[in-house]
C-alpha atoms as a printed R data frame, in Angstrom:
    type eleno elety resid chain resno      x       y      z
1   ATOM     1    CA   UNK     A     1  7.794   4.730 18.326
2   ATOM     2    CA   UNK     A     2 11.227   3.803 16.666
3   ATOM     3    CA   UNK     A     3 14.319   5.808 16.445
4   ATOM     4    CA   UNK     A     4 16.839   4.844 13.718
5   ATOM     5    CA   UNK     A     5 20.524   5.902 13.679
6   ATOM     6    CA   UNK     A     6 22.793   4.800 10.894
7   ATOM     7    CA   UNK     A     7 26.582   4.657 10.831
8   ATOM     8    CA   UNK     A     8 29.362   3.235  8.811
9   ATOM     9    CA   UNK     A     9 29.386   5.103  5.576
10  ATOM    10    CA   UNK     A    10 32.426   6.840  3.954
11  ATOM    11    CA   UNK     A    11 34.715   6.763  0.982
12  ATOM    12    CA   UNK     A    12 35.749   3.869 -0.614
13  ATOM    13    CA   UNK     A    13 37.255   2.523 -3.850
14  ATOM    14    CA   UNK     A    14 35.631   0.747 -6.502
15  ATOM    15    CA   UNK     A    15 35.663  -2.975 -5.630
16  ATOM    16    CA   UNK     A    16 36.018  -2.307 -1.945
17  ATOM    17    CA   UNK     A    17 33.674  -2.939  1.028
18  ATOM    18    CA   UNK     A    18 31.639  -1.053  3.719
19  ATOM    19    CA   UNK     A    19 29.375  -2.233  6.353
20  ATOM    20    CA   UNK     A    20 26.612   0.117  7.257
21  ATOM    21    CA   UNK     A    21 24.804  -0.283 10.788
22  ATOM    22    CA   UNK     A    22 21.439   0.879 11.876
23  ATOM    23    CA   UNK     A    23 20.927   1.176 15.667
24  ATOM    24    CA   UNK     A    24 17.021   1.075 16.664
25  ATOM    25    CA   UNK     A    25 15.502   2.173 20.049
26  ATOM    26    CA   UNK     A    26 12.005   1.430 21.014
27  ATOM    27    CA   UNK     A    27 10.621  -1.660 22.574
28  ATOM    28    CA   UNK     A    28  8.639  -2.845 19.770
29  ATOM    29    CA   UNK     A    29 11.657  -3.354 17.262
30  ATOM    30    CA   UNK     A    30 10.908  -7.084 16.781
31  ATOM    31    CA   UNK     A    31  7.668  -6.098 15.303
32  ATOM    32    CA   UNK     A    32  9.168  -4.274 12.312
33  ATOM    33    CA   UNK     A    33 10.355  -5.225  9.048
34  ATOM    34    CA   UNK     A    34 13.766  -3.366  8.289
35  ATOM    35    CA   UNK     A    35 15.107  -2.180  5.123
36  ATOM    36    CA   UNK     A    36 17.935  -0.195  3.515
37  ATOM    37    CA   UNK     A    37 17.181   2.215  0.756
38  ATOM    38    CA   UNK     A    38 19.414   4.799 -1.088
39  ATOM    39    CA   UNK     A    39 19.068   7.951 -2.804
40  ATOM    40    CA   UNK     A    40 21.699   9.397 -5.304
41  ATOM    41    CA   UNK     A    41 21.750  13.163 -6.404
42  ATOM    42    CA   UNK     A    42 18.880  13.924 -8.586
43  ATOM    43    CA   UNK     A    43 17.186  10.541 -8.458
44  ATOM    44    CA   UNK     A    44 14.372   9.203 -6.466
45  ATOM    45    CA   UNK     A    45 14.832   7.005 -3.286
46  ATOM    46    CA   UNK     A    46 15.132   3.431 -4.192
47  ATOM    47    CA   UNK     A    47 14.988   0.050 -2.290
48  ATOM    48    CA   UNK     A    48 18.301  -1.872 -1.576
49  ATOM    49    CA   UNK     A    49 17.525  -4.577  0.769
50  ATOM    50    CA   UNK     A    50 14.801  -5.846  3.461
51  ATOM    51    CA   UNK     A    51 14.553  -8.310  6.156
52  ATOM    52    CA   UNK     A    52 11.708  -9.903  7.720
53  ATOM    53    CA   UNK     A    53 10.863  -9.424 11.418
54  ATOM    54    CA   UNK     A    54 12.573 -12.432 12.810
55  ATOM    55    CA   UNK     A    55 15.320 -12.408 10.095
56  ATOM    56    CA   UNK     A    56 14.158 -15.433  8.420
57  ATOM    57    CA   UNK     A    57 13.723 -13.857  4.891
58  ATOM    58    CA   UNK     A    58 15.946 -11.357  2.910
59  ATOM    59    CA   UNK     A    59 15.089  -9.460 -0.362
60  ATOM    60    CA   UNK     A    60 17.381  -7.554 -2.314
61  ATOM    61    CA   UNK     A    61 17.352  -5.433 -5.505
62  ATOM    62    CA   UNK     A    62 18.710  -6.811 -8.604
63  ATOM    63    CA   UNK     A    63 21.405  -4.114 -8.643
64  ATOM    64    CA   UNK     A    64 22.769  -5.370 -5.576
65  ATOM    65    CA   UNK     A    65 22.121  -9.015 -5.414
66  ATOM    66    CA   UNK     A    66 25.114 -11.332 -4.799
67  ATOM    67    CA   UNK     A    67 27.061  -8.311 -3.476
68  ATOM    68    CA   UNK     A    68 25.118  -6.954 -0.383
69  ATOM    69    CA   UNK     A    69 23.902  -8.747  2.490
70  ATOM    70    CA   UNK     A    70 21.406  -7.407  5.207
71  ATOM    71    CA   UNK     A    71 21.162  -9.060  8.779
72  ATOM    72    CA   UNK     A    72 19.491  -8.192 12.054
73  ATOM    73    CA   UNK     A    73 20.128  -9.039 15.677
74  ATOM    74    CA   UNK     A    74 18.305  -9.090 18.924
75  ATOM    75    CA   UNK     A    75 20.241  -6.060 20.027
76  ATOM    76    CA   UNK     A    76 18.092  -3.836 17.522
77  ATOM    77    CA   UNK     A    77 20.814  -3.747 14.980
78  ATOM    78    CA   UNK     A    78 20.432  -3.961 11.297
79  ATOM    79    CA   UNK     A    79 23.361  -4.134  9.081
80  ATOM    80    CA   UNK     A    80 24.105  -3.997  5.328
81  ATOM    81    CA   UNK     A    81 27.208  -5.544  4.381
82  ATOM    82    CA   UNK     A    82 28.320  -3.988  0.958
83  ATOM    83    CA   UNK     A    83 31.018  -5.677 -1.075
84  ATOM    84    CA   UNK     A    84 32.313  -5.155 -4.687
85  ATOM    85    CA   UNK     A    85 31.258  -1.639 -4.350
86  ATOM    86    CA   UNK     A    86 30.768   0.209 -7.819
87  ATOM    87    CA   UNK     A    87 30.530   3.958 -8.467
88  ATOM    88    CA   UNK     A    88 26.935   3.613 -9.237
89  ATOM    89    CA   UNK     A    89 26.451   2.438 -5.445
90  ATOM    90    CA   UNK     A    90 27.327   6.193 -4.498
91  ATOM    91    CA   UNK     A    91 24.359   7.645 -2.548
92  ATOM    92    CA   UNK     A    92 22.791   8.548  0.761
93  ATOM    93    CA   UNK     A    93 21.848   5.363  2.512
94  ATOM    94    CA   UNK     A    94 18.963   5.138  4.741
95  ATOM    95    CA   UNK     A    95 17.646   2.592  7.177
96  ATOM    96    CA   UNK     A    96 13.843   2.368  7.476
97  ATOM    97    CA   UNK     A    97 11.386   0.506  9.712
98  ATOM    98    CA   UNK     A    98  7.998  -0.915  8.535
99  ATOM    99    CA   UNK     A    99  5.027  -2.137 10.836
100 ATOM   100    CA   UNK     A   100  4.311  -4.780  8.413
101 ATOM   101    CA   UNK     A   101  4.506  -8.570  8.177
102 ATOM   102    CA   UNK     A   102  5.655  -8.314  4.665
103 ATOM   103    CA   UNK     A   103  9.113  -7.120  3.392
104 ATOM   104    CA   UNK     A   104  8.571  -3.426  2.028
105 ATOM   105    CA   UNK     A   105 10.156  -2.138 -1.092
106 ATOM   106    CA   UNK     A   106  8.209   0.987 -1.479
107 ATOM   107    CA   UNK     A   107  9.680   3.960  0.413
108 ATOM   108    CA   UNK     A   108  6.341   5.384  1.015
109 ATOM   109    CA   UNK     A   109  5.359   2.250  2.830
110 ATOM   110    CA   UNK     A   110  7.912   2.829  5.742
111 ATOM   111    CA   UNK     A   111  6.935   4.220  9.184
112 ATOM   112    CA   UNK     A   112 10.212   5.477 10.383
113 ATOM   113    CA   UNK     A   113 13.498   6.646  8.821
114 ATOM   114    CA   UNK     A   114 17.022   7.346 10.123
115 ATOM   115    CA   UNK     A   115 18.959  10.530  9.047
116 ATOM   116    CA   UNK     A   116 20.932   8.653  6.381
117 ATOM   117    CA   UNK     A   117 24.810   8.020  5.769
118 ATOM   118    CA   UNK     A   118 26.679   8.996  2.762
119 ATOM   119    CA   UNK     A   119 28.507   6.319  0.658
120 ATOM   120    CA   UNK     A   120 30.923   7.565 -1.965
121 ATOM   121    CA   UNK     A   121 32.691   4.988 -4.249
122 ATOM   122    CA   UNK     A   122 35.508   6.228 -6.359
123 ATOM   123    CA   UNK     A   123 36.563   4.797 -9.624
């Protein structure tokens, strides 16, 4: 069992930065691939970034590549550093965990979700 709690969302102007954090609880954190997803009003939840179990591999959606960076540590935290934010990045951001050896980009393939944190980018 894994519980996920996100923090760090907020309101920022276009071009600014935010850092999201996901704190996990549970003894098997190292067994899970971690990811960030987002959902804007009226749209489906979409993949943003993922990181492998030991943090050696990362994968990004084309829309955030070069601007966002995902990382994880041994203290069960998974962070998403977001730079050069755009109004189209506005969404609720969710942390997710998948009991899989592969990075997961399909929301349906995740096993656990956080409650989400709002990110709003003003123009």
